[in-house]
Amino acid sequence: MGFALIGLAAATSDGIEGVLIYMAIYLAMTLGTFAVILAMRRDGQMVEGIGDLAGLARTNPTMAFFLAMLLFSLAGIPPLAGFFAKFYVFLAAIKAGLFVLAVIGVVASVVGAYYYLTIVKIMYFDEPTKAFAPMAYELRIVLAVTGLFNLLFFVYPGPLIAAATAAAKSLF
C-alpha cells in the first residue's frame, strides 16, 4: 500500500491516475497469488510454508510458471503489469517534485524483489517436496485470468489507463 500512498502524496491528477492503475493491477496480482496459496493442499490439509513450494516447477510446472510470473510482477519486473503499476506511481511522484519519495519507492521495490525472487528460486531450484493435490477448477480460472492479465497488460493497456485517467480528471 505504500506505493499507492506515493501517488496520493503527489496530490495531482497524475497521482490519482497512478494510484487507480496501481490498485487495479495489484488486485489482479494478489488474486492470482492467493489462488495458488489456496491450492496448496496435501492429503486434504492446507500447507502454508514457503518451503512447501520447493520443486514446484517439477511437480506442477504450470502453477509454478504462473506464480513465478505473478511474483515477478509484484517485484515490478518489466514487461509485466506490476512494472507499469509502479512506473505510473513513481512518474507521478517525479512530476510532483517528490524525488526523494520516488527513490525510496524504487529502493523498497528492490528490497521486495529479493524476497519474491527467493520464492522463485525455491520453486525452480530446490528439491521437490510431495506434490500438491490437483488445483480446483475455480482457482485455475482465477490464476489463468489474473496471470494472463499480468503477462499481457503491456500489449493492450489502453482501457485501464483511459478509465483511470477519466476518473482522476473528474477529481481535479
XYZ file of N, CA and C in Angstrom:
516
model
N 0.812 -1.199 0.000
C 0.000 0.000 0.000
C 0.852 1.257 0.000
N 2.093 1.129 0.390
C 2.980 2.283 0.392
C 3.148 2.895 -0.984
N 3.152 2.045 -2.020
C 3.300 2.573 -3.378
C 2.074 3.393 -3.766
N 0.908 2.960 -3.354
C -0.307 3.727 -3.634
C -0.253 5.075 -2.915
N 0.293 5.076 -1.722
C 0.394 6.338 -0.973
C 1.355 7.316 -1.634
N 2.327 6.810 -2.361
C 3.242 7.702 -3.093
C 2.439 8.497 -4.117
N 1.540 7.823 -4.818
C 0.690 8.519 -5.784
C -0.225 9.528 -5.118
N -0.764 9.186 -3.967
C -1.620 10.130 -3.248
C -0.821 11.334 -2.759
N 0.415 11.096 -2.357
C 1.256 12.195 -1.877
C 1.508 13.216 -2.975
N 1.501 12.786 -4.222
C 1.696 13.715 -5.334
C 0.567 14.736 -5.399
N -0.629 14.347 -4.958
C -1.789 15.252 -4.908
C -2.067 15.923 -6.249
N -1.945 15.140 -7.308
C -2.226 15.643 -8.649
C -3.120 14.641 -9.375
N -3.593 15.067 -10.525
C -4.381 14.165 -11.359
C -3.553 12.950 -11.770
N -2.272 13.173 -12.084
C -1.383 12.063 -12.435
C -1.209 11.106 -11.255
N -1.151 11.654 -10.059
C -1.009 10.819 -8.864
C -2.212 9.924 -8.646
N -3.409 10.490 -8.790
C -4.636 9.703 -8.628
C -4.726 8.652 -9.729
N -4.370 9.026 -10.946
C -4.359 8.073 -12.058
C -3.402 6.921 -11.756
N -2.215 7.244 -11.258
C -1.242 6.216 -10.900
C -1.755 5.293 -9.817
N -2.429 5.866 -8.823
C -2.985 5.048 -7.736
C -4.054 4.101 -8.268
N -4.931 4.597 -9.120
C -6.000 3.751 -9.663
C -5.440 2.621 -10.518
N -4.448 2.929 -11.333
C -3.812 1.892 -12.154
C -3.116 0.887 -11.242
N -2.385 1.391 -10.253
C -1.669 0.508 -9.336
C -2.640 -0.419 -8.603
N -3.731 0.134 -8.110
C -4.678 -0.677 -7.332
C -5.339 -1.754 -8.190
N -5.680 -1.424 -9.427
C -6.301 -2.421 -10.311
C -5.321 -3.548 -10.616
N -4.090 -3.201 -10.922
C -3.088 -4.216 -11.237
C -2.731 -5.014 -9.982
N -2.597 -4.340 -8.855
C -2.277 -5.023 -7.597
C -3.375 -6.012 -7.223
N -4.618 -5.643 -7.491
C -5.731 -6.557 -7.233
C -5.554 -7.852 -8.027
N -5.234 -7.723 -9.301
C -5.042 -8.909 -10.143
C -3.855 -9.741 -9.665
N -2.749 -9.090 -9.335
C -1.572 -9.825 -8.873
C -1.875 -10.584 -7.583
N -2.563 -9.934 -6.668
C -2.863 -10.537 -5.375
C -3.873 -11.672 -5.509
N -4.896 -11.496 -6.320
C -5.877 -12.569 -6.520
C -5.210 -13.824 -7.070
N -4.349 -13.667 -8.043
C -3.654 -14.813 -8.614
C -2.757 -15.495 -7.611
N -2.040 -14.711 -6.837
C -1.145 -15.279 -5.828
C -1.942 -16.023 -4.761
N -3.044 -15.471 -4.329
C -3.860 -16.149 -3.326
C -4.550 -17.387 -3.891
N -4.803 -17.410 -5.184
C -5.352 -18.634 -5.792
C -4.356 -19.773 -5.627
N -3.085 -19.478 -5.813
C -2.053 -20.511 -5.625
C -1.979 -20.915 -4.160
N -2.009 -19.941 -3.273
C -1.935 -20.253 -1.840
C -3.106 -21.133 -1.423
N -4.303 -20.832 -1.926
C -5.470 -21.651 -1.591
C -5.377 -23.057 -2.182
N -4.614 -23.199 -3.258
C -4.454 -24.516 -3.892
C -3.351 -25.346 -3.238
N -2.632 -24.794 -2.301
C -1.548 -25.520 -1.647
C -2.118 -26.491 -0.621
N -2.484 -27.666 -1.109
C -3.081 -28.700 -0.250
C -2.369 -30.028 -0.483
N -2.129 -30.713 0.619
C -1.583 -32.075 0.564
C -2.397 -32.932 1.511
N -2.839 -34.056 1.032
C -3.611 -35.000 1.850
C -4.794 -34.326 2.535
N -5.454 -33.414 1.813
C -6.634 -32.735 2.339
C -6.337 -31.637 3.347
N -5.079 -31.337 3.582
C -4.693 -30.323 4.566
C -4.005 -29.154 3.857
N -4.285 -27.953 4.328
C -3.615 -26.761 3.797
C -2.165 -26.757 4.259
N -1.283 -26.375 3.374
C 0.111 -26.114 3.734
C 0.390 -24.663 3.404
N 1.156 -24.003 4.247
C 1.307 -22.565 4.094
C 2.745 -22.086 4.053
N 3.690 -22.984 4.260
C 5.081 -22.560 4.323
C 5.686 -22.350 2.947
N 6.608 -21.414 2.871
C 7.295 -21.168 1.599
C 8.086 -22.400 1.200
N 8.630 -23.111 2.165
C 9.371 -24.333 1.885
C 8.530 -25.399 1.212
N 7.219 -25.336 1.389
C 6.321 -26.306 0.746
C 6.261 -26.106 -0.763
N 6.750 -24.977 -1.248
C 6.785 -24.718 -2.692
C 8.023 -25.304 -3.357
N 8.888 -25.929 -2.572
C 10.149 -26.460 -3.107
C 9.888 -27.405 -4.275
N 10.564 -27.140 -5.381
C 10.460 -28.001 -6.548
C 9.126 -27.960 -7.265
N 8.322 -26.966 -7.009
C 7.000 -26.881 -7.638
C 7.100 -26.905 -9.156
N 8.177 -26.381 -9.705
C 8.347 -26.370 -11.159
C 8.415 -27.781 -11.730
N 8.831 -28.744 -10.923
C 8.894 -30.130 -11.400
C 7.607 -30.893 -11.134
N 6.903 -30.542 -10.061
C 5.673 -31.266 -9.740
C 4.442 -30.654 -10.385
N 4.442 -29.340 -10.597
C 3.319 -28.658 -11.238
C 3.862 -27.443 -12.000
N 4.423 -27.664 -13.191
C 5.083 -26.570 -13.908
C 4.169 -25.403 -14.274
N 2.917 -25.667 -14.556
C 2.002 -24.572 -14.921
C 1.765 -23.657 -13.732
N 1.485 -24.243 -12.567
C 1.276 -23.433 -11.372
C 2.545 -22.657 -11.035
N 3.689 -23.299 -11.165
C 4.954 -22.634 -10.862
C 5.191 -21.469 -11.816
N 4.907 -21.664 -13.100
C 5.096 -20.591 -14.072
C 4.230 -19.384 -13.722
N 2.937 -19.621 -13.483
C 2.044 -18.501 -13.194
C 2.404 -17.826 -11.877
N 2.762 -18.606 -10.853
C 3.145 -17.987 -9.590
C 4.439 -17.193 -9.758
N 5.397 -17.732 -10.473
C 6.650 -17.006 -10.696
C 6.381 -15.702 -11.445
N 5.529 -15.771 -12.451
C 5.213 -14.581 -13.215
C 4.514 -13.539 -12.334
N 3.611 -13.978 -11.474
C 2.942 -13.039 -10.570
C 3.931 -12.452 -9.565
N 4.874 -13.266 -9.092
C 5.881 -12.753 -8.163
C 6.808 -11.761 -8.866
N 7.188 -12.050 -10.118
C 7.980 -11.087 -10.888
C 7.192 -9.796 -11.079
N 5.899 -9.908 -11.306
C 5.054 -8.732 -11.474
C 4.983 -7.940 -10.174
N 4.807 -8.631 -9.054
C 4.794 -7.949 -7.753
C 6.118 -7.244 -7.493
N 7.206 -7.824 -7.983
C 8.520 -7.208 -7.812
C 8.710 -6.006 -8.730
N 7.886 -5.908 -9.763
C 7.986 -4.778 -10.685
C 8.946 -5.018 -11.832
N 9.063 -6.269 -12.258
C 9.968 -6.614 -13.359
C 9.252 -6.363 -14.690
N 9.884 -5.597 -15.610
C 9.246 -5.383 -16.911
C 9.289 -6.651 -17.743
N 8.376 -6.861 -18.624
C 7.263 -6.037 -19.093
C 5.938 -6.389 -18.407
N 6.004 -6.975 -17.228
C 4.781 -7.406 -16.543
C 4.014 -6.201 -15.997
N 2.745 -6.429 -15.686
C 1.855 -5.342 -15.277
C 2.337 -4.625 -14.019
N 2.938 -5.348 -13.088
C 3.416 -4.728 -11.859
C 4.447 -3.641 -12.106
N 5.251 -3.807 -13.148
C 6.211 -2.763 -13.513
C 5.475 -1.478 -13.875
N 4.451 -1.600 -14.693
C 3.702 -0.415 -15.125
C 2.949 0.214 -13.967
N 2.459 -0.602 -13.051
C 1.770 -0.071 -11.879
C 2.705 0.837 -11.086
N 3.899 0.344 -10.812
C 4.873 1.147 -10.064
C 5.373 2.324 -10.899
N 5.539 2.109 -12.186
C 6.013 3.168 -13.068
C 5.083 4.384 -13.012
N 3.780 4.174 -13.101
C 2.839 5.297 -13.101
C 2.843 6.032 -11.768
N 2.989 5.290 -10.679
C 3.027 5.929 -9.358
C 4.319 6.731 -9.198
N 5.452 6.144 -9.580
C 6.726 6.854 -9.450
C 6.787 8.057 -10.402
N 6.233 7.915 -11.584
C 6.202 9.023 -12.539
C 5.413 10.200 -11.968
N 4.296 9.918 -11.324
C 3.503 10.985 -10.714
C 4.290 11.679 -9.611
N 5.033 10.904 -8.824
C 5.833 11.494 -7.751
C 6.932 12.382 -8.334
N 7.561 11.942 -9.399
C 8.624 12.733 -10.028
C 8.054 14.019 -10.620
N 6.908 13.913 -11.290
C 6.279 15.120 -11.864
C 5.889 16.121 -10.789
N 5.575 15.609 -9.580
C 5.187 16.492 -8.481
C 6.408 16.979 -7.693
N 7.600 16.588 -8.109
C 8.809 17.037 -7.430
C 9.162 16.241 -6.189
N 8.549 15.093 -6.015
C 8.810 14.258 -4.838
C 9.893 13.224 -5.162
N 11.080 13.739 -5.472
C 12.170 12.878 -5.922
C 12.620 11.900 -4.835
N 12.737 12.369 -3.611
C 13.188 11.509 -2.516
C 12.200 10.369 -2.304
N 10.924 10.686 -2.355
C 9.904 9.654 -2.177
C 9.963 8.623 -3.306
N 10.192 9.079 -4.527
C 10.317 8.151 -5.656
C 11.539 7.243 -5.487
N 12.651 7.804 -5.037
C 13.860 6.999 -4.822
C 13.634 5.990 -3.707
N 12.988 6.400 -2.635
C 12.673 5.464 -1.549
C 11.791 4.337 -2.073
N 10.831 4.664 -2.924
C 9.963 3.648 -3.516
C 10.729 2.661 -4.374
N 11.666 3.153 -5.156
C 12.477 2.274 -6.006
C 13.349 1.371 -5.139
N 13.947 1.924 -4.100
C 14.773 1.112 -3.192
C 13.915 0.049 -2.505
N 12.729 0.416 -2.069
C 11.822 -0.557 -1.450
C 11.436 -1.656 -2.440
N 11.280 -1.289 -3.705
C 10.979 -2.289 -4.738
C 12.118 -3.285 -4.900
N 13.335 -2.796 -4.854
C 14.498 -3.677 -4.987
C 14.589 -4.621 -3.793
N 14.364 -4.105 -2.605
C 14.387 -4.949 -1.409
C 13.286 -5.999 -1.488
N 12.085 -5.593 -1.872
C 10.973 -6.537 -2.015
C 11.250 -7.587 -3.074
N 11.918 -7.189 -4.149
C 12.237 -8.128 -5.225
C 13.095 -9.274 -4.718
N 13.991 -9.009 -3.794
C 14.824 -10.067 -3.219
C 13.943 -11.170 -2.622
N 12.937 -10.781 -1.881
C 12.074 -11.767 -1.224
C 11.224 -12.526 -2.242
N 10.704 -11.832 -3.231
C 9.916 -12.505 -4.265
C 10.779 -13.478 -5.062
N 11.989 -13.060 -5.399
C 12.872 -13.908 -6.192
C 13.370 -15.110 -5.387
N 13.436 -14.969 -4.071
C 13.792 -16.108 -3.228
C 12.744 -17.212 -3.356
N 11.480 -16.845 -3.434
C 10.411 -17.834 -3.595
C 10.528 -18.511 -4.956
N 10.840 -17.736 -5.991
C 11.020 -18.309 -7.328
C 12.187 -19.296 -7.317
N 13.257 -18.935 -6.646
C 14.412 -19.833 -6.532
C 14.013 -21.148 -5.867
N 13.231 -21.074 -4.816
C 12.783 -22.283 -4.113
C 11.941 -23.156 -5.044
N 11.059 -22.532 -5.820
C 10.184 -23.296 -6.715
C 10.959 -23.982 -7.832
N 11.995 -23.348 -8.322
C 12.683 -23.856 -9.511
C 13.985 -24.603 -9.229
N 14.637 -24.353 -8.108
C 15.961 -24.930 -7.906
C 16.086 -25.854 -6.701
N 15.126 -25.822 -5.775
C 15.195 -26.723 -4.627
C 14.620 -28.084 -4.987
N 14.998 -29.085 -4.213
C 14.485 -30.433 -4.441
C 12.983 -30.459 -4.148
N 12.215 -31.159 -4.988
C 10.763 -31.155 -4.820
C 10.309 -31.850 -3.536
N 9.252 -31.295 -2.981
C 8.552 -31.956 -1.886
C 7.380 -32.710 -2.507
N 6.574 -33.294 -1.688
C 5.409 -34.028 -2.191
C 4.504 -33.070 -2.972
N 3.954 -33.529 -4.087
C 3.114 -32.691 -4.954
C 1.826 -32.276 -4.241
N 1.320 -31.125 -4.647
C 0.035 -30.653 -4.130
C -1.095 -31.451 -4.760
N -2.235 -31.434 -4.088
C -3.448 -32.014 -4.667
C -3.812 -31.196 -5.905
N -4.562 -31.771 -6.837
C -4.947 -31.004 -8.040
C -5.677 -29.708 -7.657
N -5.403 -28.690 -8.416
C -5.985 -27.364 -8.179
C -7.455 -27.371 -8.571
N -8.294 -26.770 -7.722
C -9.726 -26.676 -8.008
C -9.947 -25.874 -9.292
N -10.986 -26.208 -10.029
C -11.288 -25.571 -11.306
C -11.417 -24.057 -11.157
N -12.117 -23.604 -10.122
C -12.324 -22.173 -9.915
C -11.000 -21.453 -9.696
N -10.115 -22.077 -8.931
C -8.820 -21.464 -8.679
C -7.964 -21.440 -9.938
N -8.089 -22.474 -10.774
C -7.357 -22.476 -12.045
C -7.818 -21.331 -12.934
N -9.115 -21.067 -12.949
C -9.654 -19.959 -13.754
C -9.116 -18.622 -13.231
N -9.169 -18.422 -11.914
C -8.669 -17.179 -11.326
C -7.189 -17.003 -11.648
N -6.406 -18.068 -11.483
C -4.970 -17.990 -11.754
C -4.705 -17.697 -13.234
N -5.436 -18.345 -14.114
C -5.228 -18.126 -15.551
C -5.589 -16.697 -15.957
N -6.726 -16.209 -15.503
C -7.165 -14.857 -15.885
C -6.214 -13.796 -15.330
N -5.887 -13.894 -14.044
C -5.002 -12.885 -13.453
C -3.584 -13.002 -14.007
N -3.142 -14.223 -14.232
C -1.807 -14.415 -14.801
C -1.697 -13.852 -16.202
N -2.680 -14.135 -17.028
C -2.657 -13.615 -18.393
C -2.798 -12.095 -18.427
N -3.624 -11.559 -17.531
C -3.740 -10.096 -17.430
C -2.376 -9.488 -17.132
N -1.670 -10.041 -16.155
C -0.360 -9.508 -15.783
C 0.680 -9.698 -16.870
N 0.591 -10.797 -17.573
C 1.553 -11.087 -18.623
C 1.319 -10.231 -19.862
N 0.054 -9.994 -20.200
C -0.283 -9.328 -21.456
C -0.721 -7.870 -21.306
N -0.634 -7.311 -20.100
C -1.071 -5.939 -19.878
C -0.379 -4.962 -20.829
N 0.914 -5.152 -21.048
C 1.665 -4.208 -21.880
C 1.205 -4.214 -23.330
N 0.513 -5.282 -23.757
C 0.035 -5.364 -25.140
C -1.142 -4.418 -25.366
N -2.028 -4.333 -24.391
C -3.234 -3.511 -24.557
C -3.623 -2.850 -23.228
N -2.853 -1.851 -22.779
C -3.156 -1.192 -21.506
C -4.216 -0.095 -21.622
N -4.607 0.250 -22.840
C -5.477 1.396 -23.092
C -6.732 1.491 -22.247
N -7.552 0.435 -22.168
C -8.808 0.580 -21.420
C -8.607 0.929 -19.942
N -7.660 0.282 -19.287
C -7.428 0.571 -17.870
C -6.882 1.988 -17.691
N -5.960 2.373 -18.531
C -5.374 3.713 -18.423
C -6.415 4.784 -18.732
N -7.239 4.552 -19.737
C -8.287 5.523 -20.081
C -9.292 5.667 -18.930
N -9.676 4.568 -18.326
C -10.617 4.621 -17.209
C -10.001 5.360 -16.012
N -8.742 5.075 -15.725
C -8.067 5.736 -14.608
C -7.907 7.231 -14.887
N -7.585 7.585 -16.113
C -7.434 8.989 -16.476
C -8.756 9.736 -16.332
N -9.823 9.128 -16.820
C -11.148 9.773 -16.706
C -11.557 9.942 -15.247
N -11.307 8.925 -14.431
C -11.677 9.015 -13.010
C -10.837 10.086 -12.303
N -9.546 10.144 -12.599
C -8.672 11.117 -11.954
C -9.018 12.538 -12.372
N -9.335 12.735 -13.635
C -9.679 14.080 -14.132
C -10.991 14.577 -13.522
N -11.861 13.667 -13.138
C -13.134 14.084 -12.526
C -12.905 14.665 -11.132
N -11.750 14.356 -10.532
C -11.446 14.868 -9.198
C -10.692 16.192 -9.249
N -10.088 16.523 -10.370
C -9.268 17.732 -10.469
C -9.779 18.649 -11.547
